[in-house]
C-alpha atoms as an extended CHARMM CRD file, in Angstrom:
* protein
*
       212  EXT
         1         1  UNK       CA             10.9900000000      -30.4610000000       -0.1360000000  PROA      1               0.0000000000
         2         2  UNK       CA              8.5770000000      -29.5680000000       -2.9380000000  PROA      2               0.0000000000
         3         3  UNK       CA              9.8110000000      -32.4460000000       -5.1110000000  PROA      3               0.0000000000
         4         4  UNK       CA              9.2620000000      -34.8300000000       -2.2000000000  PROA      4               0.0000000000
         5         5  UNK       CA              5.7680000000      -33.4450000000       -1.6920000000  PROA      5               0.0000000000
         6         6  UNK       CA              4.9330000000      -33.9860000000       -5.3700000000  PROA      6               0.0000000000
         7         7  UNK       CA              6.1380000000      -37.5860000000       -5.1660000000  PROA      7               0.0000000000
         8         8  UNK       CA              3.9920000000      -38.2660000000       -2.0980000000  PROA      8               0.0000000000
         9         9  UNK       CA              0.9000000000      -36.7550000000       -3.7230000000  PROA      9               0.0000000000
        10        10  UNK       CA              1.4580000000      -38.8120000000       -6.8710000000  PROA      10              0.0000000000
        11        11  UNK       CA              1.7560000000      -42.0260000000       -4.8490000000  PROA      11              0.0000000000
        12        12  UNK       CA             -1.4120000000      -41.2380000000       -2.8910000000  PROA      12              0.0000000000
        13        13  UNK       CA             -3.3680000000      -40.5040000000       -6.0660000000  PROA      13              0.0000000000
        14        14  UNK       CA             -2.2120000000      -43.7490000000       -7.6280000000  PROA      14              0.0000000000
        15        15  UNK       CA             -3.2510000000      -45.6670000000       -4.5240000000  PROA      15              0.0000000000
        16        16  UNK       CA             -6.5050000000      -43.9440000000       -3.5620000000  PROA      16              0.0000000000
        17        17  UNK       CA             -7.6260000000      -41.9590000000       -6.6270000000  PROA      17              0.0000000000
        18        18  UNK       CA             -7.0420000000      -38.5390000000       -8.1310000000  PROA      18              0.0000000000
        19        19  UNK       CA             -9.5080000000      -36.7570000000       -5.8650000000  PROA      19              0.0000000000
        20        20  UNK       CA             -7.9940000000      -38.1470000000       -2.6400000000  PROA      20              0.0000000000
        21        21  UNK       CA             -4.7710000000      -36.1270000000       -2.5800000000  PROA      21              0.0000000000
        22        22  UNK       CA             -3.8820000000      -32.5380000000       -3.3560000000  PROA      22              0.0000000000
        23        23  UNK       CA             -0.5260000000      -30.8280000000       -3.3280000000  PROA      23              0.0000000000
        24        24  UNK       CA             -0.6640000000      -27.5630000000       -1.3860000000  PROA      24              0.0000000000
        25        25  UNK       CA              2.2370000000      -25.1760000000       -1.9280000000  PROA      25              0.0000000000
        26        26  UNK       CA              3.6360000000      -23.8600000000        1.3920000000  PROA      26              0.0000000000
        27        27  UNK       CA              3.6340000000      -20.2110000000        0.3120000000  PROA      27              0.0000000000
        28        28  UNK       CA              2.0060000000      -19.8370000000       -3.1050000000  PROA      28              0.0000000000
        29        29  UNK       CA             -1.3530000000      -21.4480000000       -2.3350000000  PROA      29              0.0000000000
        30        30  UNK       CA             -3.8710000000      -18.6550000000       -1.7270000000  PROA      30              0.0000000000
        31        31  UNK       CA             -5.5410000000      -20.6660000000        1.0520000000  PROA      31              0.0000000000
        32        32  UNK       CA             -2.2530000000      -20.8000000000        2.9490000000  PROA      32              0.0000000000
        33        33  UNK       CA             -1.7590000000      -17.0680000000        2.4440000000  PROA      33              0.0000000000
        34        34  UNK       CA             -5.2760000000      -16.3290000000        3.6730000000  PROA      34              0.0000000000
        35        35  UNK       CA             -4.7280000000      -18.4730000000        6.7460000000  PROA      35              0.0000000000
        36        36  UNK       CA             -1.5250000000      -16.6630000000        7.5850000000  PROA      36              0.0000000000
        37        37  UNK       CA             -3.4630000000      -13.4150000000        7.5600000000  PROA      37              0.0000000000
        38        38  UNK       CA             -4.7600000000      -14.4920000000       10.9720000000  PROA      38              0.0000000000
        39        39  UNK       CA             -1.3160000000      -13.5920000000       12.3370000000  PROA      39              0.0000000000
        40        40  UNK       CA             -2.0280000000       -9.9600000000       11.4750000000  PROA      40              0.0000000000
        41        41  UNK       CA             -5.4720000000      -10.2260000000       13.0370000000  PROA      41              0.0000000000
        42        42  UNK       CA             -4.1110000000      -11.5840000000       16.3160000000  PROA      42              0.0000000000
        43        43  UNK       CA             -1.2720000000       -9.0670000000       16.4090000000  PROA      43              0.0000000000
        44        44  UNK       CA             -3.6420000000       -6.1160000000       16.0770000000  PROA      44              0.0000000000
        45        45  UNK       CA             -5.9640000000       -7.6010000000       18.6720000000  PROA      45              0.0000000000
        46        46  UNK       CA             -3.0440000000       -7.5790000000       21.0960000000  PROA      46              0.0000000000
        47        47  UNK       CA             -1.4940000000       -4.2610000000       19.9960000000  PROA      47              0.0000000000
        48        48  UNK       CA             -3.9940000000       -2.1700000000       18.0040000000  PROA      48              0.0000000000
        49        49  UNK       CA             -1.8860000000        1.0090000000       17.9140000000  PROA      49              0.0000000000
        50        50  UNK       CA              1.1590000000       -0.1950000000       16.0100000000  PROA      50              0.0000000000
        51        51  UNK       CA              3.0060000000        2.0570000000       13.5850000000  PROA      51              0.0000000000
        52        52  UNK       CA              4.6470000000       -0.8010000000       11.6960000000  PROA      52              0.0000000000
        53        53  UNK       CA              4.9280000000       -4.5820000000       11.5400000000  PROA      53              0.0000000000
        54        54  UNK       CA              8.1540000000       -6.3310000000       10.5050000000  PROA      54              0.0000000000
        55        55  UNK       CA              7.8720000000       -9.7930000000        8.9460000000  PROA      55              0.0000000000
        56        56  UNK       CA             10.5910000000      -12.0530000000        7.5630000000  PROA      56              0.0000000000
        57        57  UNK       CA             10.2180000000      -13.0000000000        3.9000000000  PROA      57              0.0000000000
        58        58  UNK       CA             11.0810000000      -16.2190000000        2.1180000000  PROA      58              0.0000000000
        59        59  UNK       CA              8.4320000000      -17.2760000000       -0.3610000000  PROA      59              0.0000000000
        60        60  UNK       CA              6.2690000000      -14.4390000000        0.8910000000  PROA      60              0.0000000000
        61        61  UNK       CA              3.2230000000      -16.3280000000        2.1490000000  PROA      61              0.0000000000
        62        62  UNK       CA              3.3330000000      -15.0220000000        5.7110000000  PROA      62              0.0000000000
        63        63  UNK       CA              3.9350000000      -11.3790000000        4.8690000000  PROA      63              0.0000000000
        64        64  UNK       CA              1.3220000000      -11.5030000000        2.0900000000  PROA      64              0.0000000000
        65        65  UNK       CA             -1.3160000000      -12.7540000000        4.5030000000  PROA      65              0.0000000000
        66        66  UNK       CA             -0.3430000000      -10.2420000000        7.1780000000  PROA      66              0.0000000000
        67        67  UNK       CA             -0.1950000000       -7.3190000000        4.7300000000  PROA      67              0.0000000000
        68        68  UNK       CA             -3.5460000000       -8.1880000000        3.1400000000  PROA      68              0.0000000000
        69        69  UNK       CA             -5.3210000000       -8.1450000000        6.4820000000  PROA      69              0.0000000000
        70        70  UNK       CA             -3.4910000000       -5.2210000000        8.0750000000  PROA      70              0.0000000000
        71        71  UNK       CA             -3.8360000000       -2.9190000000        5.0860000000  PROA      71              0.0000000000
        72        72  UNK       CA             -7.5520000000       -3.7260000000        4.8440000000  PROA      72              0.0000000000
        73        73  UNK       CA             -8.2670000000       -2.5540000000        8.3820000000  PROA      73              0.0000000000
        74        74  UNK       CA             -5.5070000000       -0.0580000000        9.1810000000  PROA      74              0.0000000000
        75        75  UNK       CA             -3.8610000000        1.0770000000        5.9820000000  PROA      75              0.0000000000
        76        76  UNK       CA             -1.5930000000        3.5640000000        7.7560000000  PROA      76              0.0000000000
        77        77  UNK       CA              0.3680000000        0.7730000000        9.4620000000  PROA      77              0.0000000000
        78        78  UNK       CA              3.5530000000        0.1040000000        7.5540000000  PROA      78              0.0000000000
        79        79  UNK       CA              4.3010000000       -3.4950000000        6.6680000000  PROA      79              0.0000000000
        80        80  UNK       CA              8.0370000000       -4.0150000000        6.4230000000  PROA      80              0.0000000000
        81        81  UNK       CA              9.7570000000       -7.0710000000        4.9910000000  PROA      81              0.0000000000
        82        82  UNK       CA             13.0510000000       -8.5240000000        6.2320000000  PROA      82              0.0000000000
        83        83  UNK       CA             15.3580000000      -10.6740000000        4.1230000000  PROA      83              0.0000000000
        84        84  UNK       CA             18.8660000000      -12.0970000000        4.4290000000  PROA      84              0.0000000000
        85        85  UNK       CA             21.4100000000      -10.2140000000        2.3430000000  PROA      85              0.0000000000
        86        86  UNK       CA             22.2320000000      -13.5580000000        0.7240000000  PROA      86              0.0000000000
        87        87  UNK       CA             18.6370000000      -14.3690000000       -0.2930000000  PROA      87              0.0000000000
        88        88  UNK       CA             16.8360000000      -11.1570000000       -1.2060000000  PROA      88              0.0000000000
        89        89  UNK       CA             14.2450000000      -11.9680000000       -3.8460000000  PROA      89              0.0000000000
        90        90  UNK       CA             11.6700000000       -9.5380000000       -2.4240000000  PROA      90              0.0000000000
        91        91  UNK       CA             14.2060000000       -6.7340000000       -2.0200000000  PROA      91              0.0000000000
        92        92  UNK       CA             15.3700000000       -7.1590000000       -5.6260000000  PROA      92              0.0000000000
        93        93  UNK       CA             11.7870000000       -7.4310000000       -6.8790000000  PROA      93              0.0000000000
        94        94  UNK       CA             10.7700000000       -4.1860000000       -5.1770000000  PROA      94              0.0000000000
        95        95  UNK       CA             13.8020000000       -2.4600000000       -6.6560000000  PROA      95              0.0000000000
        96        96  UNK       CA             13.2300000000       -3.8190000000      -10.1640000000  PROA      96              0.0000000000
        97        97  UNK       CA              9.4470000000       -3.4380000000      -10.2390000000  PROA      97              0.0000000000
        98        98  UNK       CA              9.0810000000       -7.0490000000      -11.3550000000  PROA      98              0.0000000000
        99        99  UNK       CA              9.4610000000      -10.5340000000       -9.9240000000  PROA      99              0.0000000000
       100       100  UNK       CA             13.1290000000      -11.3650000000       -9.3990000000  PROA      100             0.0000000000
       101       101  UNK       CA             14.0130000000      -14.7630000000       -8.0000000000  PROA      101             0.0000000000
       102       102  UNK       CA             17.1450000000      -15.8100000000       -6.1860000000  PROA      102             0.0000000000
       103       103  UNK       CA             19.7610000000      -17.3040000000       -8.5440000000  PROA      103             0.0000000000
       104       104  UNK       CA             18.5740000000      -20.7310000000       -9.7450000000  PROA      104             0.0000000000
       105       105  UNK       CA             20.6500000000      -23.8600000000       -9.1620000000  PROA      105             0.0000000000
       106       106  UNK       CA             22.7050000000      -21.9970000000       -6.5930000000  PROA      106             0.0000000000
       107       107  UNK       CA             23.2100000000      -23.0960000000       -3.0110000000  PROA      107             0.0000000000
       108       108  UNK       CA             22.3420000000      -20.2280000000       -0.6720000000  PROA      108             0.0000000000
       109       109  UNK       CA             24.3030000000      -20.2280000000        2.5560000000  PROA      109             0.0000000000
       110       110  UNK       CA             22.4720000000      -18.3500000000        5.2860000000  PROA      110             0.0000000000
       111       111  UNK       CA             21.7150000000      -19.1740000000        8.9190000000  PROA      111             0.0000000000
       112       112  UNK       CA             18.1520000000      -17.9910000000        8.2040000000  PROA      112             0.0000000000
       113       113  UNK       CA             17.5080000000      -21.1630000000        6.2500000000  PROA      113             0.0000000000
       114       114  UNK       CA             13.7240000000      -21.0090000000        6.6010000000  PROA      114             0.0000000000
       115       115  UNK       CA             13.5880000000      -17.9320000000        4.3290000000  PROA      115             0.0000000000
       116       116  UNK       CA             15.8650000000      -18.9280000000        1.4590000000  PROA      116             0.0000000000
       117       117  UNK       CA             13.0820000000      -19.3590000000       -1.1180000000  PROA      117             0.0000000000
       118       118  UNK       CA             11.9690000000      -16.7210000000       -3.6230000000  PROA      118             0.0000000000
       119       119  UNK       CA              8.7200000000      -14.8650000000       -4.1100000000  PROA      119             0.0000000000
       120       120  UNK       CA              6.3210000000      -16.4910000000       -6.5320000000  PROA      120             0.0000000000
       121       121  UNK       CA              3.3680000000      -15.5790000000       -8.7550000000  PROA      121             0.0000000000
       122       122  UNK       CA              0.9140000000      -15.4840000000       -5.8530000000  PROA      122             0.0000000000
       123       123  UNK       CA              2.9770000000      -13.5120000000       -3.3820000000  PROA      123             0.0000000000
       124       124  UNK       CA              4.8860000000      -11.0850000000       -5.5870000000  PROA      124             0.0000000000
       125       125  UNK       CA              1.8390000000       -8.9220000000       -6.4940000000  PROA      125             0.0000000000
       126       126  UNK       CA              0.9090000000       -8.6480000000       -2.8110000000  PROA      126             0.0000000000
       127       127  UNK       CA              4.4300000000       -7.6700000000       -1.8020000000  PROA      127             0.0000000000
       128       128  UNK       CA              4.5720000000       -5.2150000000       -4.6770000000  PROA      128             0.0000000000
       129       129  UNK       CA              1.2960000000       -3.5140000000       -3.7890000000  PROA      129             0.0000000000
       130       130  UNK       CA              0.9010000000       -3.8450000000       -0.0200000000  PROA      130             0.0000000000
       131       131  UNK       CA              4.3640000000       -4.2030000000        1.5410000000  PROA      131             0.0000000000
       132       132  UNK       CA              5.7690000000       -0.7370000000        2.1270000000  PROA      132             0.0000000000
       133       133  UNK       CA              9.4540000000       -1.6060000000        2.1350000000  PROA      133             0.0000000000
       134       134  UNK       CA             11.9530000000       -4.4520000000        2.3340000000  PROA      134             0.0000000000
       135       135  UNK       CA             15.2350000000       -4.3100000000        4.2440000000  PROA      135             0.0000000000
       136       136  UNK       CA             18.0880000000       -6.8170000000        4.2870000000  PROA      136             0.0000000000
       137       137  UNK       CA             20.3270000000       -7.9670000000        7.1200000000  PROA      137             0.0000000000
       138       138  UNK       CA             23.7950000000       -9.4810000000        7.1490000000  PROA      138             0.0000000000
       139       139  UNK       CA             24.5710000000      -12.8910000000        8.5920000000  PROA      139             0.0000000000
       140       140  UNK       CA             26.2180000000      -11.2930000000       11.6270000000  PROA      140             0.0000000000
       141       141  UNK       CA             23.1960000000       -9.0570000000       12.2380000000  PROA      141             0.0000000000
       142       142  UNK       CA             20.8570000000      -12.0580000000       12.0420000000  PROA      142             0.0000000000
       143       143  UNK       CA             23.0430000000      -14.0460000000       14.4180000000  PROA      143             0.0000000000
       144       144  UNK       CA             23.3190000000      -11.1780000000       16.9160000000  PROA      144             0.0000000000
       145       145  UNK       CA             19.5500000000      -10.5880000000       16.9180000000  PROA      145             0.0000000000
       146       146  UNK       CA             18.7570000000      -14.2970000000       17.3530000000  PROA      146             0.0000000000
       147       147  UNK       CA             21.1940000000      -14.5660000000       20.2380000000  PROA      147             0.0000000000
       148       148  UNK       CA             19.7970000000      -11.3880000000       21.8130000000  PROA      148             0.0000000000
       149       149  UNK       CA             16.2720000000      -12.8030000000       21.7540000000  PROA      149             0.0000000000
       150       150  UNK       CA             17.3900000000      -16.0070000000       23.4360000000  PROA      150             0.0000000000
       151       151  UNK       CA             19.6500000000      -14.4470000000       26.0440000000  PROA      151             0.0000000000
       152       152  UNK       CA             17.7770000000      -11.2710000000       26.9300000000  PROA      152             0.0000000000
       153       153  UNK       CA             14.1580000000      -11.7840000000       25.8930000000  PROA      153             0.0000000000
       154       154  UNK       CA             14.1960000000      -15.4930000000       26.8430000000  PROA      154             0.0000000000
       155       155  UNK       CA             12.4690000000      -16.4150000000       23.5960000000  PROA      155             0.0000000000
       156       156  UNK       CA             13.5950000000      -19.4460000000       21.6040000000  PROA      156             0.0000000000
       157       157  UNK       CA             13.4400000000      -18.1390000000       18.0470000000  PROA      157             0.0000000000
       158       158  UNK       CA             14.8390000000      -19.4160000000       14.8020000000  PROA      158             0.0000000000
       159       159  UNK       CA             17.3490000000      -17.3150000000       12.8080000000  PROA      159             0.0000000000
       160       160  UNK       CA             14.6410000000      -16.7100000000       10.2070000000  PROA      160             0.0000000000
       161       161  UNK       CA             12.8280000000      -14.8210000000       12.9560000000  PROA      161             0.0000000000
       162       162  UNK       CA             16.0110000000      -13.2440000000       14.3090000000  PROA      162             0.0000000000
       163       163  UNK       CA             16.1840000000      -11.7160000000       10.8450000000  PROA      163             0.0000000000
       164       164  UNK       CA             13.0000000000       -9.7100000000       11.4970000000  PROA      164             0.0000000000
       165       165  UNK       CA             14.3400000000       -8.6210000000       14.8800000000  PROA      165             0.0000000000
       166       166  UNK       CA             17.5660000000       -7.4850000000       13.2170000000  PROA      166             0.0000000000
       167       167  UNK       CA             15.6390000000       -5.2510000000       10.8170000000  PROA      167             0.0000000000
       168       168  UNK       CA             13.2470000000       -4.0040000000       13.5080000000  PROA      168             0.0000000000
       169       169  UNK       CA             16.1890000000       -2.8660000000       15.6330000000  PROA      169             0.0000000000
       170       170  UNK       CA             18.3510000000       -1.5590000000       12.7870000000  PROA      170             0.0000000000
       171       171  UNK       CA             19.4050000000        2.0530000000       12.3490000000  PROA      171             0.0000000000
       172       172  UNK       CA             18.4570000000        1.9640000000        8.6670000000  PROA      172             0.0000000000
       173       173  UNK       CA             14.7800000000        1.3600000000        9.4520000000  PROA      173             0.0000000000
       174       174  UNK       CA             14.4790000000        4.4100000000       11.6970000000  PROA      174             0.0000000000
       175       175  UNK       CA             16.6010000000        6.5740000000        9.4420000000  PROA      175             0.0000000000
       176       176  UNK       CA             14.1230000000        5.9490000000        6.6460000000  PROA      176             0.0000000000
       177       177  UNK       CA             11.0440000000        6.0840000000        8.8830000000  PROA      177             0.0000000000
       178       178  UNK       CA             11.9480000000        8.3580000000       11.8310000000  PROA      178             0.0000000000
       179       179  UNK       CA              8.3500000000        8.6070000000       13.0830000000  PROA      179             0.0000000000
       180       180  UNK       CA              8.0430000000        4.9310000000       13.9580000000  PROA      180             0.0000000000
       181       181  UNK       CA              7.4370000000        4.4140000000       17.6610000000  PROA      181             0.0000000000
       182       182  UNK       CA              5.4970000000        1.1570000000       18.1230000000  PROA      182             0.0000000000
       183       183  UNK       CA              6.8270000000       -1.6520000000       15.9550000000  PROA      183             0.0000000000
       184       184  UNK       CA              5.4800000000       -5.2100000000       16.0330000000  PROA      184             0.0000000000
       185       185  UNK       CA              7.6000000000       -8.1730000000       15.0120000000  PROA      185             0.0000000000
       186       186  UNK       CA              6.2690000000      -11.6050000000       14.0560000000  PROA      186             0.0000000000
       187       187  UNK       CA              8.2570000000      -14.1750000000       16.0680000000  PROA      187             0.0000000000
       188       188  UNK       CA              8.5590000000      -17.8960000000       15.3570000000  PROA      188             0.0000000000
       189       189  UNK       CA             10.7510000000      -20.7850000000       16.4330000000  PROA      189             0.0000000000
       190       190  UNK       CA              9.6110000000      -23.8460000000       14.5440000000  PROA      190             0.0000000000
       191       191  UNK       CA             12.8030000000      -24.2190000000       12.5140000000  PROA      191             0.0000000000
       192       192  UNK       CA             15.3820000000      -23.7260000000       15.2590000000  PROA      192             0.0000000000
       193       193  UNK       CA             18.0720000000      -26.4120000000       15.6540000000  PROA      193             0.0000000000
       194       194  UNK       CA             19.7670000000      -25.7950000000       18.9860000000  PROA      194             0.0000000000
       195       195  UNK       CA             22.6930000000      -28.0630000000       18.0960000000  PROA      195             0.0000000000
       196       196  UNK       CA             23.5500000000      -26.1150000000       14.9600000000  PROA      196             0.0000000000
       197       197  UNK       CA             23.1920000000      -22.4720000000       15.9180000000  PROA      197             0.0000000000
       198       198  UNK       CA             26.2700000000      -20.4860000000       14.8070000000  PROA      198             0.0000000000
       199       199  UNK       CA             27.7000000000      -19.8870000000       18.2630000000  PROA      199             0.0000000000
       200       200  UNK       CA             27.2330000000      -23.5120000000       19.3780000000  PROA      200             0.0000000000
       201       201  UNK       CA             28.8120000000      -24.7640000000       16.1460000000  PROA      201             0.0000000000
       202       202  UNK       CA             31.8200000000      -22.4910000000       16.6150000000  PROA      202             0.0000000000
       203       203  UNK       CA             32.2670000000      -23.6090000000       20.2220000000  PROA      203             0.0000000000
       204       204  UNK       CA             32.0950000000      -27.2550000000       19.1880000000  PROA      204             0.0000000000
       205       205  UNK       CA             34.7390000000      -26.6890000000       16.5130000000  PROA      205             0.0000000000
       206       206  UNK       CA             36.9340000000      -24.8220000000       18.9910000000  PROA      206             0.0000000000
       207       207  UNK       CA             36.6110000000      -27.6680000000       21.4970000000  PROA      207             0.0000000000
       208       208  UNK       CA             37.5710000000      -30.1550000000       18.7990000000  PROA      208             0.0000000000
       209       209  UNK       CA             40.6280000000      -28.0950000000       17.8940000000  PROA      209             0.0000000000
       210       210  UNK       CA             41.6810000000      -27.9880000000       21.5530000000  PROA      210             0.0000000000
       211       211  UNK       CA             41.6120000000      -31.7720000000       21.6980000000  PROA      211             0.0000000000
       212       212  UNK       CA             43.9140000000      -32.1670000000       18.6930000000  PROA      212             0.0000000000
């Protein structure tokens, strides 16, 4: 995706001039991070008395924006990151005390495909300083939480969001922070593919096997 973006920007500059096109990184550009801070603003406008906010992490732009705003106005609110067990750059970085990226040149297989990227130079310092903790979830936990949101909450969410729900409803979160009562979760559905959700894919394969 980033290579394609660079190619498009280069073509536009060649056609219209250097000043007519600018490549904006989806999670490492500070303007994007600042804009995503509005999610924290809106969440606290709706629910001002939260104890914690759980946000999924890929490149870290969303949680960096949310944490920057939330900690500036209500520093006691815990900002918790959620990552797939198979793509845990932020979790490893917090543990190591330095930026740790997911293995390079390695295909990461996770249903939460919108959060497979690693932290970067813009987002790592924010996660290090302002995000209180990062938890991981297994593929089955992500799938169960995504399905729960669709079936019971009637919310069409992507698995990258089901990831945050999985952490927000996990025993490990409340074992570590037993005083949490009101927990907000950032929900999103822009990357959901209804034809390729795990349970629909399995049913399709089972139907194909039955026809053989």
